[in-house]
């Protein structure tokens, strides 16, 4: 209850801070500013303490709290136990608020130095109060007996020997049982990616609110130009963090979830990609504005959309609107969250765009000075391509909502939608990211441009021809390969010159080299991968995809997991991969984790599908026949004609089946029997002539009704030999695939992040100069 | 200036038409099995797994076969390309995406909707007391 109270205090104080900062904006006053700052710091202190309390409850297994009970358990290792902090909605809003609050402390000092504190902090603190409001509604400190009052709440004396209870109201004799164990963390989430990925993603979400706050602050201050300078490092920071979070999620999916790829165009992935694309677009238009003052309104719009889209993505993934259209299962959080999120989106959008329209006329109009052959225009086109890509992805992801409105029925788009729509934009982005580096500001001489184009274009063309010879097909892919190769060559050439001159300026080129490599990696690993399903009998070598694979057996791993060892050999090199399968719990959901051989030019990816134990289970060999209807089974055509029932002293109840069998072109009538004497049933098998096959009755429904009478037969080898065919060894079924040049994706990512880092450092230094 | 506006408008309108037409094309409609049988395109059908009926994974074709009833209680054999999905056993609802073929529903993708596992249900809490 103390935790919940802290959250409420933090909420109140963040609202106060917002109001006071706004007052300072209207009537500058150092005293009020100090108080506003104090309230902001109080908010953060409240959040930090509340988070520490929640973490403490988790670490000490205080299952009297619903959240702790719902997501953690005593058997989790420490790192995963900590990660249960944000495994559910309540906790992830807690983490989000915490990071927003703490980053706000940094921003407070940053903006104070640059004369932006009151306006920026007023908006930022408003955003923080919305996040805390979510925590007030979805309280992570809810006692478990509020959730399960019928099961856990009792009145009267506590039975002797009961130790796990808490007095809720001792005066009224009200007490509650406390669970001894928690429900635990979803098995799919139980790996180290759970420790790192959500944290970075939430820092990314947090930082998307920064451009919004700057844009609104700029409009409040009627500063339509220099806010860009202050905001740019943070926009780059946001792109870096959110981008890292997204790609880590992709790597998680690839490396442990066994989806076979790093990107599935799932709503959860898409909804963080959309704000990222817009944020990256805004970096480019901000650059153009810094240079010659254009795109003022565009920058306000894009910066505000970064945050609006994060809110919308939260709405999509948290409110339950996507229903069953995604592989992520969403919990319906109740109408409160649904409406609260909608209202908040409306409020922030109204605030931002209302202000924009009221200031529209005031904003300076800078006459366009650049020609169509200029860097500004390339930046504009590049940003437009990014924005269009984000719009398409947004529409696709929202399709359950759109179709619900238009047709009244919910449906999602096929993943091919995203590829069809974004591929042309990807080509444009790649070409422009190369071209933009060659163009001058304002105007380029066509001759100069052509001269500079020669080299990278020729290299890219050679490279493309090379991939074509190596087997690249599909015109669209070849165009995309050429565009990406062009982007790569240009940026390497230009980047190299910059690095030798002033490395601080090389952020853009390095990031573009990264993007180009990623594009090439996407094509190679996703379009030209090679997939095969294989049955690996234990001890028997199987050749596929140029590899020799041998399943050698399994061993138990920690926490009820099993590792299946497969020896992989290629050109004398030997590896052992150990994909993992395990049952999540008694209900028996099977979790599969792939294993990967990482090589320089490719990944060999082994994803387990199932383990067929030696000798198939009995169940597989049973067939149910409806009277008069012919069924096919293992090459036999079986028809249940009827049965004959007799009752005699010697044999007891005696039942003879008439089954017509067509097998190997021969038709015959066979009679498996069932007798019951003294309550003990015996079954006699009926053998098929000239075969090793026998039929045994397993069960029947002797109904007289047409269409109800059935018999269930077991088809076995004669004399109870279980198998029809020769007994098989234990068989591991895997999906093996070769993902060529997937390392390009990861190398590209690292370069992209590095590029952002260099840009951030450079832009921060610039804000201090004047 | 005018030329620019015209060019920009053409590009924007073109992009929107392109997006909208791709959207309509790749939208996978929800329908029941009866409707799905009459259309020759990829659709999705919501229903439940018939646990009583046989289900198996055929390692040679890498297909998982099971029976499913839709919301109108029509029972249909479903053949899924791939292995049994995670959480299949505990799913309260499954969504099969695919099309009808020779009397069975050929699914390329199967989504499982789990019982609100992480929402409180009274049975779960009793187990942990």
Coordinates of N, CA, C and O in Angstrom, one line a residue, chain A residues 66 69-70 148 151-152 177 179-181 183 186 324-325 327 330-331 388 392 395 399 403 409-414 417 420-421 533 535 584 587-590 592 609-610 733, chain B residues 4 12 15 18-19 22-23 26-30 42 44 46 57 59-60 62 83-87 89-90 93 95 111 113 117-122 124-129:
Chain A
X66 N -0.5 -9.2 -6.2 CA -1.0 -9.9 -7.3 C 0.1 -9.9 -8.5 O 0.3 -11.0 -9.1
X69 N 2.9 -12.3 -7.7 CA 2.4 -13.7 -7.9 C 2.2 -14.1 -9.4 O 2.6 -15.2 -9.8
X70 N 1.7 -13.1 -10.1 CA 1.3 -13.4 -11.5 C 2.5 -13.7 -12.4 O 2.4 -14.4 -13.4
X148 N -8.6 -12.0 -6.1 CA -9.3 -13.3 -5.8 C -10.0 -13.3 -4.5 O -9.6 -14.1 -3.6
X151 N -11.6 -16.7 -3.5 CA -10.8 -17.8 -3.2 C -9.9 -17.6 -1.9 O -9.6 -18.5 -1.2
X152 N -9.5 -16.3 -1.7 CA -8.5 -16.1 -0.7 C -9.0 -15.4 0.6 O -8.4 -15.5 1.6
X177 N -5.5 -15.7 2.6 CA -4.4 -16.7 2.4 C -3.4 -16.1 1.4 O -3.8 -15.3 0.5
X179 N -0.5 -17.1 -1.4 CA 0.1 -18.2 -2.1 C 1.6 -18.4 -1.7 O 2.3 -17.4 -1.4
X180 N 2.0 -19.6 -1.8 CA 3.4 -19.9 -1.4 C 4.3 -19.9 -2.6 O 5.5 -19.8 -2.5
X181 N 3.7 -19.9 -3.8 CA 4.5 -19.9 -5.0 C 3.8 -19.0 -6.0 O 2.6 -18.8 -6.0
X183 N 3.0 -17.8 -10.2 CA 2.7 -18.5 -11.4 C 3.9 -18.6 -12.3 O 3.9 -19.4 -13.2
X186 N 6.4 -16.6 -18.2 CA 6.2 -17.3 -19.4 C 7.5 -17.9 -20.0 O 8.5 -17.2 -20.1
X324 N -7.0 -11.5 -31.9 CA -6.2 -12.8 -32.2 C -5.5 -12.7 -33.5 O -5.2 -13.7 -34.1
X325 N -5.2 -11.5 -34.0 CA -4.5 -11.4 -35.3 C -3.0 -11.4 -35.2 O -2.3 -11.2 -36.1
X327 N 0.8 -13.2 -33.3 CA 1.3 -14.3 -32.6 C 1.6 -14.0 -31.1 O 1.7 -14.8 -30.3
X330 N -2.2 -11.1 -26.5 CA -2.4 -9.9 -25.8 C -3.5 -10.2 -24.7 O -4.5 -10.8 -24.9
X331 N -3.2 -9.6 -23.6 CA -4.2 -9.7 -22.5 C -5.1 -8.5 -22.6 O -4.6 -7.4 -22.8
X388 N 6.5 7.6 -45.9 CA 5.6 6.8 -46.7 C 5.7 5.3 -46.2 O 4.7 4.7 -46.0
X392 N 2.6 3.2 -44.7 CA 2.1 1.9 -45.1 C 2.1 0.8 -44.0 O 1.2 0.1 -43.8
X395 N -0.7 1.5 -41.6 CA -2.0 1.1 -42.2 C -2.1 -0.4 -42.1 O -3.1 -1.0 -41.6
X399 N -4.7 -2.7 -39.6 CA -5.8 -3.3 -40.4 C -6.9 -4.0 -39.6 O -8.1 -3.9 -40.0
X403 N -10.5 -2.7 -40.9 CA -11.5 -3.6 -41.4 C -12.7 -3.7 -40.5 O -13.8 -3.9 -40.9
X409 N -15.8 -6.6 -39.6 CA -15.2 -7.8 -39.3 C -13.7 -7.6 -39.1 O -13.1 -6.8 -40.0
X410 N -13.0 -8.2 -38.2 CA -11.6 -7.9 -38.0 C -10.8 -8.8 -38.9 O -11.0 -10.0 -38.9
X411 N -9.8 -8.3 -39.6 CA -8.9 -9.1 -40.3 C -7.6 -8.4 -40.5 O -7.5 -7.2 -40.5
X412 N -6.5 -9.2 -40.6 CA -5.2 -8.7 -40.7 C -4.7 -8.8 -42.1 O -5.3 -9.5 -42.9
X413 N -3.6 -8.1 -42.4 CA -3.1 -8.2 -43.8 C -2.0 -9.3 -43.8 O -1.4 -9.6 -42.8
X414 N -1.8 -9.9 -44.9 CA -0.8 -10.9 -45.1 C 0.5 -10.1 -45.0 O 0.7 -9.0 -45.5
X417 N 2.0 -7.9 -47.7 CA 1.6 -6.5 -47.9 C 2.8 -5.6 -47.6 O 3.1 -4.6 -48.3
X420 N 5.6 -5.8 -50.3 CA 5.2 -5.2 -51.6 C 5.3 -3.7 -51.4 O 5.8 -3.0 -52.3
X421 N 4.8 -3.1 -50.3 CA 4.7 -1.7 -50.2 C 6.1 -1.1 -49.8 O 6.4 0.0 -50.2
X533 N 13.0 -29.5 -44.2 CA 12.6 -30.3 -43.0 C 13.3 -31.7 -43.1 O 13.2 -32.3 -44.1
X535 N 14.3 -35.5 -41.2 CA 14.1 -36.5 -40.1 C 15.4 -37.1 -39.8 O 16.1 -37.7 -40.6
X584 N 6.4 -26.5 -21.3 CA 6.3 -25.4 -20.4 C 5.8 -25.7 -19.0 O 6.2 -25.3 -18.0
X587 N 0.3 -28.6 -18.5 CA -0.6 -28.6 -19.6 C 0.1 -28.9 -20.9 O -0.5 -29.2 -21.9
X588 N 1.4 -28.8 -20.9 CA 2.2 -29.3 -22.0 C 2.3 -28.5 -23.2 O 2.2 -29.0 -24.3
X589 N 2.5 -27.2 -23.1 CA 2.8 -26.5 -24.3 C 4.3 -26.7 -24.6 O 5.1 -26.5 -23.8
X590 N 4.6 -27.0 -25.9 CA 5.9 -27.3 -26.2 C 6.7 -26.0 -26.7 O 6.2 -25.3 -27.5
X592 N 10.1 -24.5 -28.2 CA 11.3 -24.9 -29.0 C 12.3 -23.7 -29.2 O 11.9 -22.6 -29.5
X609 N 11.6 -29.4 -34.5 CA 10.1 -29.5 -34.6 C 9.5 -30.5 -33.7 O 8.5 -30.1 -33.0
X610 N 10.0 -31.7 -33.7 CA 9.5 -32.7 -32.7 C 10.4 -33.8 -32.6 O 11.4 -34.0 -33.3
X733 N 13.0 -34.5 -35.5 CA 12.6 -33.8 -36.8 C 13.0 -32.3 -36.6 O 12.7 -31.7 -35.6
Chain B
X4 N 5.6 21.8 -59.1 CA 6.0 21.0 -58.0 C 4.8 20.5 -57.2 O 4.8 19.3 -56.9
X12 N 1.9 11.5 -54.3 CA 1.1 11.1 -53.1 C -0.1 10.3 -53.4 O -0.3 9.2 -52.9
X15 N 0.9 6.9 -54.6 CA 1.3 6.0 -53.5 C 0.1 5.5 -52.7 O 0.1 4.4 -52.3
X18 N -1.6 2.9 -54.6 CA -0.8 1.7 -54.6 C -1.0 1.0 -53.2 O -1.2 -0.2 -53.1
X19 N -0.9 1.8 -52.2 CA -1.0 1.2 -50.8 C -2.4 0.6 -50.6 O -2.5 -0.5 -50.1
X22 N -2.9 -2.7 -52.6 CA -2.2 -3.8 -52.0 C -2.9 -4.2 -50.7 O -2.9 -5.4 -50.4
X23 N -3.4 -3.2 -50.0 CA -4.0 -3.5 -48.7 C -5.2 -4.4 -49.0 O -5.4 -5.4 -48.3
X26 N -4.1 -8.0 -50.1 CA -3.5 -8.9 -49.1 C -4.3 -9.0 -47.8 O -3.8 -9.6 -46.9
X27 N -5.5 -8.4 -47.8 CA -6.3 -8.5 -46.6 C -6.9 -9.9 -46.5 O -7.5 -10.4 -47.5
X28 N -6.6 -10.6 -45.4 CA -7.1 -12.0 -45.3 C -8.4 -11.9 -44.5 O -8.4 -11.6 -43.4
X29 N -9.5 -12.2 -45.2 CA -10.8 -12.1 -44.6 C -11.1 -13.2 -43.6 O -10.7 -14.3 -43.8
X30 N -11.8 -12.8 -42.6 CA -12.3 -13.8 -41.7 C -13.6 -14.4 -42.2 O -14.5 -13.7 -42.7
X42 N -7.0 -17.0 -50.0 CA -6.5 -17.2 -48.7 C -7.5 -16.5 -47.7 O -7.8 -15.3 -47.9
X44 N -9.0 -16.6 -43.4 CA -8.8 -17.1 -42.0 C -10.0 -17.5 -41.3 O -11.1 -16.9 -41.5
X46 N -11.7 -18.9 -37.7 CA -11.5 -19.0 -36.2 C -12.3 -20.2 -35.7 O -13.4 -20.4 -36.2
X57 N 1.6 -35.2 -36.4 CA 2.6 -34.5 -37.2 C 3.3 -35.5 -38.1 O 3.8 -36.5 -37.7
X59 N 6.2 -36.4 -40.3 CA 7.5 -35.9 -40.4 C 8.0 -35.9 -41.9 O 8.9 -35.1 -42.2
X60 N 7.4 -36.8 -42.7 CA 7.9 -36.8 -44.1 C 7.5 -35.6 -44.9 O 8.2 -35.1 -45.7
X62 N 6.3 -32.9 -43.2 CA 6.4 -31.8 -42.3 C 5.1 -31.0 -42.2 O 5.0 -29.8 -42.3
X83 N 5.1 -27.6 -37.9 CA 4.9 -28.4 -36.7 C 3.7 -27.8 -35.9 O 3.3 -26.7 -36.2
X84 N 3.3 -28.5 -34.9 CA 2.3 -28.1 -34.0 C 2.8 -26.8 -33.3 O 3.9 -26.7 -32.8
X85 N 2.0 -25.7 -33.4 CA 2.5 -24.4 -32.8 C 2.6 -24.5 -31.3 O 2.0 -25.3 -30.7
X86 N 3.4 -23.6 -30.8 CA 3.5 -23.4 -29.4 C 2.1 -23.1 -28.8 O 1.3 -22.5 -29.5
X87 N 1.9 -23.5 -27.6 CA 0.7 -23.2 -26.9 C -0.6 -23.8 -27.5 O -1.7 -23.5 -27.2
X89 N -1.9 -26.8 -27.3 CA -2.7 -27.6 -26.4 C -3.6 -26.8 -25.5 O -4.7 -27.2 -25.1
X90 N -3.0 -25.6 -25.1 CA -3.8 -24.9 -24.1 C -4.6 -23.8 -24.7 O -5.3 -23.0 -24.1
X93 N -8.7 -20.9 -28.4 CA -9.2 -20.6 -29.8 C -8.0 -20.7 -30.7 O -6.9 -20.3 -30.4
X95 N -6.8 -19.8 -34.9 CA -7.1 -19.1 -36.1 C -6.2 -19.7 -37.2 O -5.0 -19.7 -37.1
X111 N -2.6 -19.4 -35.7 CA -2.4 -18.5 -34.5 C -3.2 -19.2 -33.4 O -4.2 -19.7 -33.6
X113 N -4.8 -18.6 -29.6 CA -5.2 -17.6 -28.6 C -5.3 -18.4 -27.3 O -6.0 -19.3 -27.1
X117 N -3.9 -16.4 -19.7 CA -3.1 -17.1 -18.8 C -2.5 -16.1 -17.8 O -2.3 -16.5 -16.6
X118 N -2.4 -14.9 -18.1 CA -1.8 -14.0 -17.2 C -2.9 -13.1 -16.6 O -2.6 -12.1 -15.9
X119 N -4.1 -13.4 -16.8 CA -5.1 -12.8 -16.1 C -5.5 -13.7 -15.0 O -5.3 -14.9 -15.1
X120 N -6.0 -13.2 -13.9 CA -6.2 -14.0 -12.8 C -7.4 -15.0 -13.0 O -8.5 -14.6 -13.4
X121 N -7.2 -16.3 -12.8 CA -8.3 -17.2 -12.7 C -8.2 -17.9 -11.4 O -7.1 -18.2 -11.0
X122 N -9.3 -18.1 -10.8 CA -9.3 -18.6 -9.5 C -8.6 -19.9 -9.3 O -8.0 -20.2 -8.3
X124 N -6.0 -21.1 -10.8 CA -4.6 -21.0 -10.8 C -4.1 -20.6 -9.4 O -3.0 -21.1 -9.0
X125 N -4.8 -19.7 -8.8 CA -4.3 -19.3 -7.5 C -4.4 -20.4 -6.4 O -3.6 -20.5 -5.6
X126 N -5.4 -21.2 -6.6 CA -5.6 -22.3 -5.6 C -4.4 -23.2 -5.7 O -4.0 -23.8 -4.7
X127 N -3.9 -23.4 -6.9 CA -2.8 -24.4 -7.1 C -1.6 -23.9 -6.3 O -0.7 -24.7 -6.0
X128 N -1.4 -22.6 -6.1 CA -0.2 -22.1 -5.6 C -0.3 -21.8 -4.1 O 0.6 -21.3 -3.5
X129 N -1.4 -22.2 -3.5 CA -1.5 -21.9 -2.1 C -0.7 -22.9 -1.2 O -0.4 -24.0 -1.6

